Every structure is written in structure tokens, then in C-alpha cells.
PDB file of C-alpha atoms in Angstrom:
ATOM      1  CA  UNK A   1       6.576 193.569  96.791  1.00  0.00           C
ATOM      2  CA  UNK A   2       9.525 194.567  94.444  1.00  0.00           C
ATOM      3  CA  UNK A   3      13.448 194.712  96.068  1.00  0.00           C
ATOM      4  CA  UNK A   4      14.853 197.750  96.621  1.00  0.00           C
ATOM      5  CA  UNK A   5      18.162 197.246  94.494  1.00  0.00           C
ATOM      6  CA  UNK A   6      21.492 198.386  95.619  1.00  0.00           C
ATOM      7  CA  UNK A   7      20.677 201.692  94.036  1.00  0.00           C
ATOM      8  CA  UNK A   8      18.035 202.254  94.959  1.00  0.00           C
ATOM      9  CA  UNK A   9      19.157 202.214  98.535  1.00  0.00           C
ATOM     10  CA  UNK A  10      22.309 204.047  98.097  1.00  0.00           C
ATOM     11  CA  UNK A  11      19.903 206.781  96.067  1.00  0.00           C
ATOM     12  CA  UNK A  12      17.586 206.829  99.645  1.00  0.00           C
ATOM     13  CA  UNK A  13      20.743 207.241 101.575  1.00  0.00           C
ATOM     14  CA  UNK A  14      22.070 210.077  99.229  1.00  0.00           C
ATOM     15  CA  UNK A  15      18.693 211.819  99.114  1.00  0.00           C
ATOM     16  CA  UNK A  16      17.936 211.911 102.572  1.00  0.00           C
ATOM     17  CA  UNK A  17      21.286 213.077 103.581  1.00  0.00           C
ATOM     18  CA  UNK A  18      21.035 215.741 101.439  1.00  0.00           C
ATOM     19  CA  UNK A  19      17.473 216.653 101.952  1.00  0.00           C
ATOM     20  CA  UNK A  20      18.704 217.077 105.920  1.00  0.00           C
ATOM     21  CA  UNK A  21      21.396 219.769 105.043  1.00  0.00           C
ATOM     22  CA  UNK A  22      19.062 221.613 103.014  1.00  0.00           C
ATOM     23  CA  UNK A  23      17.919 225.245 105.129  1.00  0.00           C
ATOM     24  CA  UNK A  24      14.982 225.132 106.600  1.00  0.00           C
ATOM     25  CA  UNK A  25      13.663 227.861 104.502  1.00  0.00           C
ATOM     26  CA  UNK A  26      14.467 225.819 101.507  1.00  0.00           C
ATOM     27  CA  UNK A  27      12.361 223.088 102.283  1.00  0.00           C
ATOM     28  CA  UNK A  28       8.988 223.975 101.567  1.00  0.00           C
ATOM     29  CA  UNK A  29       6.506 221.579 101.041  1.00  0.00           C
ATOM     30  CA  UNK A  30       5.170 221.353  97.695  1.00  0.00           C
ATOM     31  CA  UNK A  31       1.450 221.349  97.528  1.00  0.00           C
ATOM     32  CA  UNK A  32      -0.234 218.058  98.239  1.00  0.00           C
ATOM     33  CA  UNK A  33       3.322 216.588  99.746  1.00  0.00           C
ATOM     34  CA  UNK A  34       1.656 216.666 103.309  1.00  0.00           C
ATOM     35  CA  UNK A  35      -1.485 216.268 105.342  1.00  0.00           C
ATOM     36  CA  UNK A  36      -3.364 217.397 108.194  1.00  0.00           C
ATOM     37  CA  UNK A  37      -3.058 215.363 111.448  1.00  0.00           C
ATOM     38  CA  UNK A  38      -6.669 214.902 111.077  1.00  0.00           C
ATOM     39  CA  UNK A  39      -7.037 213.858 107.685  1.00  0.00           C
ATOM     40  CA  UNK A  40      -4.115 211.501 108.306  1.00  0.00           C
ATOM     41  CA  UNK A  41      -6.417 210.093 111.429  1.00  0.00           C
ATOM     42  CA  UNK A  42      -9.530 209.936 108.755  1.00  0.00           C
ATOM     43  CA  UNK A  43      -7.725 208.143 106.248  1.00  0.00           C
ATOM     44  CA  UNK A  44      -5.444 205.625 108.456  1.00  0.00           C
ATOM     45  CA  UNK A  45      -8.438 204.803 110.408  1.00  0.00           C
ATOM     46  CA  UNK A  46     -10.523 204.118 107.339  1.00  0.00           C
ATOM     47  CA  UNK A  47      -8.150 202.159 105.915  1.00  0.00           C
ATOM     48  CA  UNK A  48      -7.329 204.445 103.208  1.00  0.00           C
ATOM     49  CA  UNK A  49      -4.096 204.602 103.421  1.00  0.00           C
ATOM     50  CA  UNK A  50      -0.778 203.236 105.220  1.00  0.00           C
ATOM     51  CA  UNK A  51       0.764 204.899 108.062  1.00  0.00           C
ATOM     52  CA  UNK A  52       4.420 204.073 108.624  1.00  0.00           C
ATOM     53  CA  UNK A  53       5.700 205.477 111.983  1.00  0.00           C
ATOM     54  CA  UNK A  54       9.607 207.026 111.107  1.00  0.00           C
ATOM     55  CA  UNK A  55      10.177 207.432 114.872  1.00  0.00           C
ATOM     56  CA  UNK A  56      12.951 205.017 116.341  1.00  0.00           C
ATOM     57  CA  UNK A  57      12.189 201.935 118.736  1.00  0.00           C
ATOM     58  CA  UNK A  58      12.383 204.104 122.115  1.00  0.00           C
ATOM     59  CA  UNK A  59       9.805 206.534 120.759  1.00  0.00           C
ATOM     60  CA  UNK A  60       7.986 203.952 119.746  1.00  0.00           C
ATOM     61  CA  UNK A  61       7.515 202.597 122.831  1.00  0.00           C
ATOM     62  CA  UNK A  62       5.664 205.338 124.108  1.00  0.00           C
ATOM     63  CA  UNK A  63       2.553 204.746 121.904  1.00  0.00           C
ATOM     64  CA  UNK A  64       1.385 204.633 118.325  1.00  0.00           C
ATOM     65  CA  UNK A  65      -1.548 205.136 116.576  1.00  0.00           C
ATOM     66  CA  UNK A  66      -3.413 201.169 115.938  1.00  0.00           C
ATOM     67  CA  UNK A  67      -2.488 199.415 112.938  1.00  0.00           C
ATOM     68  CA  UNK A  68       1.019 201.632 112.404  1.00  0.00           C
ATOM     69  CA  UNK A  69       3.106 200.169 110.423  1.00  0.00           C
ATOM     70  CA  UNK A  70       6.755 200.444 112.270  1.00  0.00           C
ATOM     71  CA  UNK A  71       9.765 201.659 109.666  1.00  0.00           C
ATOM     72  CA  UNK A  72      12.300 203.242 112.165  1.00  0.00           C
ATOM     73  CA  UNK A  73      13.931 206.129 109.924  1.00  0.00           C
ATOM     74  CA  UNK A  74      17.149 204.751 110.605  1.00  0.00           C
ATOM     75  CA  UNK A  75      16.400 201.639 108.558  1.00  0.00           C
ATOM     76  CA  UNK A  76      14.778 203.653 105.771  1.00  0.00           C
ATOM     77  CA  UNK A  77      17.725 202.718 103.449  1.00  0.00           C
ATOM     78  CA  UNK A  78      17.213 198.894 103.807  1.00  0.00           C
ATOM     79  CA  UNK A  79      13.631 198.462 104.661  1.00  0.00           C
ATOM     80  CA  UNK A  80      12.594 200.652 102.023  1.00  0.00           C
ATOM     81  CA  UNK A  81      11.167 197.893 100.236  1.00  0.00           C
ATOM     82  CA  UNK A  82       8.663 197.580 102.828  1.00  0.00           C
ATOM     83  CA  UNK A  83       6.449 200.806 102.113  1.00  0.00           C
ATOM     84  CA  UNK A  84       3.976 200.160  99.487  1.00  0.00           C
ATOM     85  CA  UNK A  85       3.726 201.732  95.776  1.00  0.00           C
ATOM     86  CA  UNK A  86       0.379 200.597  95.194  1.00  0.00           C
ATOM     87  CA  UNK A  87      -1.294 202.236  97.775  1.00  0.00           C
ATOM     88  CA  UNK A  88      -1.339 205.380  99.467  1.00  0.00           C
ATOM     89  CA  UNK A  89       0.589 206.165 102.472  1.00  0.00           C
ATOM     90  CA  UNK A  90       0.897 208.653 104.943  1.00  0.00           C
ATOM     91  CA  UNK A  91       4.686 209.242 106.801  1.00  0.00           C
ATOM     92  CA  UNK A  92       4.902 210.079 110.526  1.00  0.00           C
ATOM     93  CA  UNK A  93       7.040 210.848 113.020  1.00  0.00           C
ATOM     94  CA  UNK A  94       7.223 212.696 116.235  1.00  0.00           C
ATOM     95  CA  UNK A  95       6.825 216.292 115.276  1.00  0.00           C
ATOM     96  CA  UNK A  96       7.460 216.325 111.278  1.00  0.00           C
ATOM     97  CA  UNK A  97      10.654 216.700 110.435  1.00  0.00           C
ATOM     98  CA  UNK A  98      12.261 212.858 109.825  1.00  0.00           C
ATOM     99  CA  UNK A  99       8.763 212.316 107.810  1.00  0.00           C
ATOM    100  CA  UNK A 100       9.436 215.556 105.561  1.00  0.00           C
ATOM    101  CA  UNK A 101      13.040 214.502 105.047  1.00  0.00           C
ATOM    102  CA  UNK A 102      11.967 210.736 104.313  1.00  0.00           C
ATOM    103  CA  UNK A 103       8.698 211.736 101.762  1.00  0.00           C
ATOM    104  CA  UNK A 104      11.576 214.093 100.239  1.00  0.00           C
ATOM    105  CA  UNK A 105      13.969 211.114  99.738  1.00  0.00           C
ATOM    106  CA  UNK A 106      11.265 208.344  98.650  1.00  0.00           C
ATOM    107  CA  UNK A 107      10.170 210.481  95.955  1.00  0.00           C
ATOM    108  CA  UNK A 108      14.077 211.089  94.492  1.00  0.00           C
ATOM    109  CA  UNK A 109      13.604 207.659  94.492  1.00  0.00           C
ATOM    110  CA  UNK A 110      10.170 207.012  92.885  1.00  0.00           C
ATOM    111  CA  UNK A 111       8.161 206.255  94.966  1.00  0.00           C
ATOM    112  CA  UNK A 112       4.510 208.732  94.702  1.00  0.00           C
ATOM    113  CA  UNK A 113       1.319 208.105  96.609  1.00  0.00           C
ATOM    114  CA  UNK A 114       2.627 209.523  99.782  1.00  0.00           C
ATOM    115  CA  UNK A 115       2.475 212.317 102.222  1.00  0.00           C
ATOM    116  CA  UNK A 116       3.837 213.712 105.585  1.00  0.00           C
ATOM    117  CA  UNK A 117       1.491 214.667 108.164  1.00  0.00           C
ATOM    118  CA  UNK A 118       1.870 217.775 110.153  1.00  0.00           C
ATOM    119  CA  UNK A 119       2.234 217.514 113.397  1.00  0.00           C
ATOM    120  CA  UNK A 120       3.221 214.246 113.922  1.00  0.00           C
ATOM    121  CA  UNK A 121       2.580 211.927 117.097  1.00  0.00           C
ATOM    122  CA  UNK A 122       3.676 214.462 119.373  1.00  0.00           C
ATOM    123  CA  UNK A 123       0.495 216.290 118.601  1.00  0.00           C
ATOM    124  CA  UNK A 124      -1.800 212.966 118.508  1.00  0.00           C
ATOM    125  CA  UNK A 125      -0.800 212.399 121.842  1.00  0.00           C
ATOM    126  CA  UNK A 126      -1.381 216.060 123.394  1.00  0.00           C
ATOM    127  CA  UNK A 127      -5.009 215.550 121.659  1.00  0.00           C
ATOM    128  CA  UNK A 128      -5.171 212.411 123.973  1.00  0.00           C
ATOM    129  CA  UNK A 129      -6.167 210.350 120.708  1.00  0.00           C
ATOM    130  CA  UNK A 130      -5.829 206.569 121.143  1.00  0.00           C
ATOM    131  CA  UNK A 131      -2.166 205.028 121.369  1.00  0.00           C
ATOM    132  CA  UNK A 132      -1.066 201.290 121.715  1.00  0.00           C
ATOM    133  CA  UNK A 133       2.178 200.145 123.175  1.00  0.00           C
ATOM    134  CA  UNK A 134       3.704 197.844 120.531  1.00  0.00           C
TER     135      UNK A 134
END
């Protein structure tokens, strides 16, 4: 997997600072930028695509969907390098917001076979869906 270069992190950093001062009205998702919370389920569970968890290490302890792949958004900057280009992947977090501002950010910074899913794990746990501690 390719290095994210100086640059490229300090372009993350930039972008997803920005994208969280934006209005809310102004940040309308683009068609095809996000999912369902069950089409995320379909394809994560079918191995179709990746789902990174954005929520932070305390949230995380209260469940995730099986087979998450952990990427806290506070280390989205330096672990960047860590979500895949070649595949597609689905961004997650407790309600929406951190994975709209991160799918914002990655794309500034080239990245393109991702969504956000609405909803986010708040909702997969009120559906009583399975969770594992990690």
C-alpha cells in the first residue's frame, strides 16, 4: 500500500478542517457520495467492500460491526495510508457526520471508491444488528 507523503497528509488535515466549517446547508452530498445503512450492511457483510469505523477508541468500545476496520478520525491525517484505493470502501461513524467530513477530505485528496453511510452505528445498534467488542 502506497505512503501517504507529507502532502498528502497536510492536504487531509487542510481539507477536513475546512470541510467542518463549511454550513450545514452547504454540505450536500453529491449523488453516489453515500449509502444506505443497509446497503452498507449488504456490501460489508459480503465482502464487497471495506468498512472503516471513524468513531474514536471509547466509542469503539461499545461495539462494531464484525470485520470493521478501526481508523479513529483523529488519526485520519497519519493513518490515511491505511484505507485502500483499490477497493471499495464504505466510511462510518456514529451518526454521519465525521464520515461525511472524512469522504469529503479523502476525495480532495484522491482517493475515489468510497462512500459514507447514513446513519451510522448509532442506528445499527437501535436495529439491534450484531456488534463485537474489539
Amino acid at each position: 500500500m502506497p505512503k501517504v507523503t507529507r502532502r498528502t497528509a497536510v492536504l487531509l488535515a487542510c481539507a477536513s478542517a475546512f470541510a467542518s466549517l463549511r454550513p450545514t446547508w452547504a454540505q450536500g452530498p453529491s449523488p453516489g457520495d453515500s449509502t444506505t445503512l443497509d446497503e452498507a450492511r449488504r456490501l460489508h457483510e459480503s465482502g464487497a467492500a471495506v468498512l472503516i469505523d471513524l468513531r474514536e477508541p471509547d466509542e469503539h468500545a461499545t461495539g462494531v460491526a464484525a470485520g470493521t476496520r478501526l481508523l479513529p478520525m483523529s488519526q485520519l491525517g497519519r493513518r490515511a495510508s491505511e484505507i485502500p484505493r483499490d477497493q471499495p470502501v464504505l466510511l462510518i461513524c456514529n451518526t454521519q457526520n465525521r464520515s461525511r467530513r472524512a469522504h469529503e477530505a479523502l476525495k480532495q485528496a484522491g482517493w475515489r471508491n468510497l462512500r459514507y453511510v447514513h446513519g451510522g452505528m448509532s442506528e445499527w445498534a437501535r436495529r439491534g444488528w450484531p456488534m463485537v467488542k474489539p
